[in-house]
PDB file of C-alpha atoms in Angstrom:
ATOM      1  CA  MET A 111      37.267  22.651  29.887  1.00  0.00           C
ATOM      2  CA  GLY A 112      38.425  25.112  27.237  1.00  0.00           C
ATOM      3  CA  LEU A 113      34.855  25.519  25.945  1.00  0.00           C
ATOM      4  CA  ILE A 114      33.567  26.280  29.432  1.00  0.00           C
ATOM      5  CA  CYS A 115      36.260  28.918  29.997  1.00  0.00           C
ATOM      6  CA  TYR A 116      35.513  30.438  26.592  1.00  0.00           C
ATOM      7  CA  LEU A 117      31.760  30.584  27.275  1.00  0.00           C
ATOM      8  CA  LEU A 118      32.365  32.052  30.722  1.00  0.00           C
ATOM      9  CA  TYR A 119      34.636  34.656  29.116  1.00  0.00           C
ATOM     10  CA  ILE A 120      31.976  35.538  26.518  1.00  0.00           C
ATOM     11  CA  GLN A 121      29.208  35.815  29.114  1.00  0.00           C
ATOM     12  CA  THR A 122      31.366  37.928  31.445  1.00  0.00           C
ATOM     13  CA  THR A 123      32.533  40.164  28.603  1.00  0.00           C
ATOM     14  CA  ALA A 124      28.985  40.661  27.344  1.00  0.00           C
ATOM     15  CA  MET A 125      27.747  41.503  30.830  1.00  0.00           C
ATOM     16  CA  LEU A 126      30.602  43.986  31.396  1.00  0.00           C
ATOM     17  CA  LEU A 127      29.960  45.591  28.014  1.00  0.00           C
ATOM     18  CA  TYR A 128      26.278  45.904  28.878  1.00  0.00           C
ATOM     19  CA  PHE A 129      27.190  47.480  32.238  1.00  0.00           C
ATOM     20  CA  ALA A 130      29.522  49.926  30.470  1.00  0.00           C
ATOM     21  CA  VAL A 131      26.826  51.012  28.009  1.00  0.00           C
ATOM     22  CA  VAL A 132      24.264  51.464  30.788  1.00  0.00           C
ATOM     23  CA  SER A 133      26.796  53.367  32.909  1.00  0.00           C
ATOM     24  CA  VAL A 134      27.702  55.728  30.064  1.00  0.00           C
ATOM     25  CA  GLY A 135      24.009  56.426  29.552  1.00  0.00           C
ATOM     26  CA  PHE A 136      23.534  57.263  33.204  1.00  0.00           C
ATOM     27  CA  ILE A 137      26.683  59.396  33.308  1.00  0.00           C
ATOM     28  CA  GLY A 138      25.257  61.342  30.384  1.00  0.00           C
ATOM     29  CA  ALA A 139      22.007  61.723  32.314  1.00  0.00           C
ATOM     30  CA  ILE A 140      23.951  63.007  35.323  1.00  0.00           C
ATOM     31  CA  ALA A 141      25.730  65.581  33.141  1.00  0.00           C
ATOM     32  CA  ILE A 142      22.430  66.824  31.715  1.00  0.00           C
ATOM     33  CA  ILE A 143      20.822  67.009  35.164  1.00  0.00           C
ATOM     34  CA  GLN A 144      23.844  68.879  36.543  1.00  0.00           C
ATOM     35  CA  TRP A 145      23.720  71.289  33.649  1.00  0.00           C
ATOM     36  CA  ILE A 146      19.989  71.919  34.142  1.00  0.00           C
ATOM     37  CA  LYS A 147      19.723  71.977  37.948  1.00  0.00           C
ATOM     38  CA  PRO A 148      22.946  71.651  39.952  1.00  0.00           C
ATOM     39  CA  ALA A 149      20.898  71.630  43.172  1.00  0.00           C
ATOM     40  CA  TYR A 150      19.414  68.235  42.269  1.00  0.00           C
ATOM     41  CA  TYR A 151      22.826  66.673  41.624  1.00  0.00           C
ATOM     42  CA  ARG A 152      23.260  65.229  45.150  1.00  0.00           C
ATOM     43  CA  LEU A 153      19.778  63.738  45.128  1.00  0.00           C
ATOM     44  CA  ILE A 154      19.971  62.247  41.656  1.00  0.00           C
ATOM     45  CA  ILE A 155      23.411  60.565  41.935  1.00  0.00           C
ATOM     46  CA  PRO A 156      22.323  57.844  44.435  1.00  0.00           C
ATOM     47  CA  LEU A 157      19.172  57.191  42.426  1.00  0.00           C
ATOM     48  CA  LEU A 158      21.141  56.793  39.213  1.00  0.00           C
ATOM     49  CA  VAL A 159      23.648  54.464  40.895  1.00  0.00           C
ATOM     50  CA  VAL A 160      20.804  52.262  42.151  1.00  0.00           C
ATOM     51  CA  ALA A 161      19.143  52.417  38.723  1.00  0.00           C
ATOM     52  CA  THR A 162      22.426  51.424  37.019  1.00  0.00           C
ATOM     53  CA  VAL A 163      22.799  48.373  39.238  1.00  0.00           C
ATOM     54  CA  PHE A 164      19.110  47.458  38.814  1.00  0.00           C
ATOM     55  CA  VAL A 165      19.165  47.780  35.022  1.00  0.00           C
ATOM     56  CA  THR A 166      22.422  45.831  34.817  1.00  0.00           C
ATOM     57  CA  VAL A 167      21.081  42.981  36.935  1.00  0.00           C
ATOM     58  CA  LYS A 168      17.796  42.914  35.006  1.00  0.00           C
ATOM     59  CA  GLY A 169      19.697  43.211  31.737  1.00  0.00           C
ATOM     60  CA  GLU A 170      21.899  40.287  32.722  1.00  0.00           C
ATOM     61  CA  ARG A 171      18.791  38.130  32.406  1.00  0.00           C
ATOM     62  CA  ALA A 172      19.102  38.681  28.658  1.00  0.00           C
ATOM     63  CA  PHE A 173      22.246  36.567  28.915  1.00  0.00           C
ATOM     64  CA  VAL A 174      21.186  34.005  31.529  1.00  0.00           C
ATOM     65  CA  GLY A 175      17.416  34.258  31.669  1.00  0.00           C
ATOM     66  CA  ASP A 176      14.758  31.914  30.420  1.00  0.00           C
ATOM     67  CA  SER A 177      14.081  32.948  26.835  1.00  0.00           C
ATOM     68  CA  MET A 178      13.464  29.489  25.457  1.00  0.00           C
ATOM     69  CA  PRO A 179      10.765  29.281  22.794  1.00  0.00           C
ATOM     70  CA  TYR A 180       9.006  26.256  24.290  1.00  0.00           C
ATOM     71  CA  PRO A 181       6.881  25.963  27.402  1.00  0.00           C
ATOM     72  CA  TRP A 182       8.317  24.544  30.580  1.00  0.00           C
ATOM     73  CA  VAL A 183       6.005  22.509  32.768  1.00  0.00           C
ATOM     74  CA  PRO A 184       6.431  23.038  36.514  1.00  0.00           C
ATOM     75  CA  PHE A 185       8.294  20.265  38.300  1.00  0.00           C
ATOM     76  CA  ASN A 186       5.967  17.475  39.415  1.00  0.00           C
ATOM     77  CA  PRO A 187       7.776  14.198  40.068  1.00  0.00           C
ATOM     78  CA  ASP A 188       4.471  12.390  40.638  1.00  0.00           C
ATOM     79  CA  ALA A 189       3.346  13.164  37.071  1.00  0.00           C
ATOM     80  CA  ILE A 190       6.397  11.710  35.327  1.00  0.00           C
ATOM     81  CA  ALA A 191       5.312   8.040  35.359  1.00  0.00           C
ATOM     82  CA  GLU A 192       1.838   8.884  34.045  1.00  0.00           C
ATOM     83  CA  LEU A 193       3.260  11.041  31.239  1.00  0.00           C
ATOM     84  CA  VAL A 194       5.634   8.254  30.192  1.00  0.00           C
ATOM     85  CA  LYS A 195       2.692   5.787  30.179  1.00  0.00           C
ATOM     86  CA  GLN A 196       1.003   8.182  27.728  1.00  0.00           C
ATOM     87  CA  ASN A 197       3.989   7.632  25.395  1.00  0.00           C
ATOM     88  CA  LYS A 198       5.548  10.990  26.249  1.00  0.00           C
ATOM     89  CA  THR A 199       9.227  11.732  26.605  1.00  0.00           C
ATOM     90  CA  VAL A 200       9.819  13.758  29.760  1.00  0.00           C
ATOM     91  CA  VAL A 201      12.931  15.836  30.311  1.00  0.00           C
ATOM     92  CA  VAL A 202      13.480  17.053  33.861  1.00  0.00           C
ATOM     93  CA  ASP A 203      15.920  19.940  33.999  1.00  0.00           C
ATOM     94  CA  VAL A 204      17.012  20.825  37.540  1.00  0.00           C
ATOM     95  CA  THR A 205      18.501  24.286  37.320  1.00  0.00           C
ATOM     96  CA  ALA A 206      18.940  27.580  39.161  1.00  0.00           C
ATOM     97  CA  THR A 207      19.463  31.175  38.175  1.00  0.00           C
ATOM     98  CA  TRP A 208      22.832  31.206  39.968  1.00  0.00           C
ATOM     99  CA  CYS A 209      24.118  28.055  38.240  1.00  0.00           C
ATOM    100  CA  LEU A 210      26.781  28.890  35.653  1.00  0.00           C
ATOM    101  CA  THR A 211      26.924  25.374  34.210  1.00  0.00           C
ATOM    102  CA  CYS A 212      23.131  25.475  33.775  1.00  0.00           C
ATOM    103  CA  THR A 213      23.547  28.665  31.747  1.00  0.00           C
ATOM    104  CA  ILE A 214      26.248  27.058  29.638  1.00  0.00           C
ATOM    105  CA  ASN A 215      23.952  24.087  28.953  1.00  0.00           C
ATOM    106  CA  LYS A 216      21.207  26.489  27.901  1.00  0.00           C
ATOM    107  CA  VAL A 217      23.483  28.264  25.440  1.00  0.00           C
ATOM    108  CA  THR A 218      25.323  25.223  24.082  1.00  0.00           C
ATOM    109  CA  THR A 219      22.429  22.764  23.979  1.00  0.00           C
ATOM    110  CA  TYR A 220      18.869  23.955  24.652  1.00  0.00           C
ATOM    111  CA  ASP A 221      19.189  27.023  22.410  1.00  0.00           C
ATOM    112  CA  LYS A 222      20.424  25.035  19.413  1.00  0.00           C
ATOM    113  CA  LYS A 223      18.003  24.750  16.516  1.00  0.00           C
ATOM    114  CA  SER A 224      18.221  20.943  16.264  1.00  0.00           C
ATOM    115  CA  VAL A 225      17.385  20.584  19.955  1.00  0.00           C
ATOM    116  CA  GLN A 226      14.568  23.140  19.808  1.00  0.00           C
ATOM    117  CA  GLN A 227      12.985  21.332  16.857  1.00  0.00           C
ATOM    118  CA  ARG A 228      13.015  18.041  18.756  1.00  0.00           C
ATOM    119  CA  ILE A 229      11.708  19.600  21.966  1.00  0.00           C
ATOM    120  CA  LYS A 230       8.740  21.111  20.110  1.00  0.00           C
ATOM    121  CA  GLN A 231       7.502  17.655  19.107  1.00  0.00           C
ATOM    122  CA  PRO A 232       4.033  16.891  20.548  1.00  0.00           C
ATOM    123  CA  ASN A 233       5.280  13.875  22.521  1.00  0.00           C
ATOM    124  CA  MET A 234       7.811  15.983  24.488  1.00  0.00           C
ATOM    125  CA  VAL A 235       7.303  17.378  27.990  1.00  0.00           C
ATOM    126  CA  MET A 236       9.971  19.729  29.313  1.00  0.00           C
ATOM    127  CA  MET A 237       9.761  19.856  33.117  1.00  0.00           C
ATOM    128  CA  ARG A 238      11.739  22.510  34.975  1.00  0.00           C
ATOM    129  CA  ALA A 239      12.766  22.024  38.597  1.00  0.00           C
ATOM    130  CA  ASP A 240      13.982  25.411  39.820  1.00  0.00           C
ATOM    131  CA  TRP A 241      16.436  25.193  42.706  1.00  0.00           C
ATOM    132  CA  SER A 242      17.240  28.918  42.793  1.00  0.00           C
ATOM    133  CA  LEU A 243      15.816  28.955  46.303  1.00  0.00           C
ATOM    134  CA  PRO A 244      15.854  26.013  48.731  1.00  0.00           C
ATOM    135  CA  ASN A 245      13.172  23.494  47.856  1.00  0.00           C
ATOM    136  CA  ASP A 246      12.839  20.141  49.648  1.00  0.00           C
ATOM    137  CA  ALA A 247      11.098  18.383  46.735  1.00  0.00           C
ATOM    138  CA  VAL A 248      13.861  19.378  44.332  1.00  0.00           C
ATOM    139  CA  LEU A 249      16.549  18.429  46.844  1.00  0.00           C
ATOM    140  CA  GLN A 250      14.999  14.990  47.329  1.00  0.00           C
ATOM    141  CA  TYR A 251      14.862  14.526  43.568  1.00  0.00           C
ATOM    142  CA  ILE A 252      18.544  15.470  43.201  1.00  0.00           C
ATOM    143  CA  GLN A 253      19.508  13.102  46.015  1.00  0.00           C
ATOM    144  CA  SER A 254      17.431  10.289  44.506  1.00  0.00           C
ATOM    145  CA  TRP A 255      19.875  10.394  41.585  1.00  0.00           C
ATOM    146  CA  ASN A 256      22.870  10.241  43.965  1.00  0.00           C
ATOM    147  CA  ARG A 257      23.878  13.764  43.047  1.00  0.00           C
ATOM    148  CA  ASN A 258      24.912  16.550  45.367  1.00  0.00           C
ATOM    149  CA  GLY A 259      24.300  19.480  43.077  1.00  0.00           C
ATOM    150  CA  ILE A 260      23.116  20.791  39.762  1.00  0.00           C
ATOM    151  CA  PRO A 261      22.698  20.838  36.856  1.00  0.00           C
ATOM    152  CA  LEU A 262      20.808  17.599  36.694  1.00  0.00           C
ATOM    153  CA  THR A 263      19.043  16.602  33.508  1.00  0.00           C
ATOM    154  CA  VAL A 264      17.053  13.366  33.470  1.00  0.00           C
ATOM    155  CA  VAL A 265      15.335  11.940  30.390  1.00  0.00           C
ATOM    156  CA  TYR A 266      12.380   9.571  30.773  1.00  0.00           C
ATOM    157  CA  THR A 267      11.190   7.759  27.655  1.00  0.00           C
ATOM    158  CA  PRO A 268       8.701   4.925  27.105  1.00  0.00           C
ATOM    159  CA  GLU A 269      11.740   2.696  26.484  1.00  0.00           C
ATOM    160  CA  SER A 270      13.473   3.981  29.637  1.00  0.00           C
ATOM    161  CA  PRO A 271      10.646   4.783  32.094  1.00  0.00           C
ATOM    162  CA  ASN A 272      12.991   4.892  35.111  1.00  0.00           C
ATOM    163  CA  GLY A 273      14.926   7.722  33.514  1.00  0.00           C
ATOM    164  CA  THR A 274      18.496   8.321  32.453  1.00  0.00           C
ATOM    165  CA  ALA A 275      20.609  11.004  34.108  1.00  0.00           C
ATOM    166  CA  LEU A 276      22.710  12.935  31.632  1.00  0.00           C
ATOM    167  CA  PRO A 277      26.182  14.366  32.281  1.00  0.00           C
ATOM    168  CA  GLU A 278      26.368  17.775  33.956  1.00  0.00           C
ATOM    169  CA  ILE A 279      27.775  19.371  30.815  1.00  0.00           C
ATOM    170  CA  LEU A 280      25.490  18.756  27.854  1.00  0.00           C
ATOM    171  CA  THR A 281      25.995  18.862  24.130  1.00  0.00           C
ATOM    172  CA  PRO A 282      23.255  18.686  21.499  1.00  0.00           C
ATOM    173  CA  ASN A 283      24.491  15.212  20.516  1.00  0.00           C
ATOM    174  CA  ILE A 284      24.339  13.875  24.098  1.00  0.00           C
ATOM    175  CA  PHE A 285      20.891  15.362  24.606  1.00  0.00           C
ATOM    176  CA  LEU A 286      19.377  14.203  21.309  1.00  0.00           C
ATOM    177  CA  THR A 287      20.857  10.716  21.669  1.00  0.00           C
ATOM    178  CA  ALA A 288      19.279  10.379  25.124  1.00  0.00           C
ATOM    179  CA  LEU A 289      15.886  11.306  23.676  1.00  0.00           C
ATOM    180  CA  GLN A 290      16.131   8.434  21.182  1.00  0.00           C
ATOM    181  CA  GLN A 291      16.864   5.732  23.771  1.00  0.00           C
TER     182      GLN A 291
END
């Protein structure tokens, strides 16, 4: 629990710092515009406020976005069995952009060098099921594992073709151990 609070604190602090830097830049732009043309001040202020919010939200994706150095395959539950028959290990990651725990798993597990090296192996297939917006196929998949929410990470291996659901909070050790089973 302490690790989760710490990571949440770091992410929130980084996002607030980013917002502060962007805001200072736009305040400087407002000062320059006011100095040059005071008549444009009332027109520019709303535009700069909207731009600040937009840049902050887009910039937040640097903290929670998908910057992983390996390709994700779109979610296709019908393809899993065939991939496992081809001696592939399939990892299904059910996630969403609004899911804080998913972001924590990305930072604490998927972004780690040992995990990235294993994921880049030719027998690995990383399948992403995005539940950012309602999706019946993803919901059915979640419910098939007797879960009510996300994150949900399931590992299918030739030795375990029916899959193994991992805990909601991952660690590199939990993840890598599941890949070996």
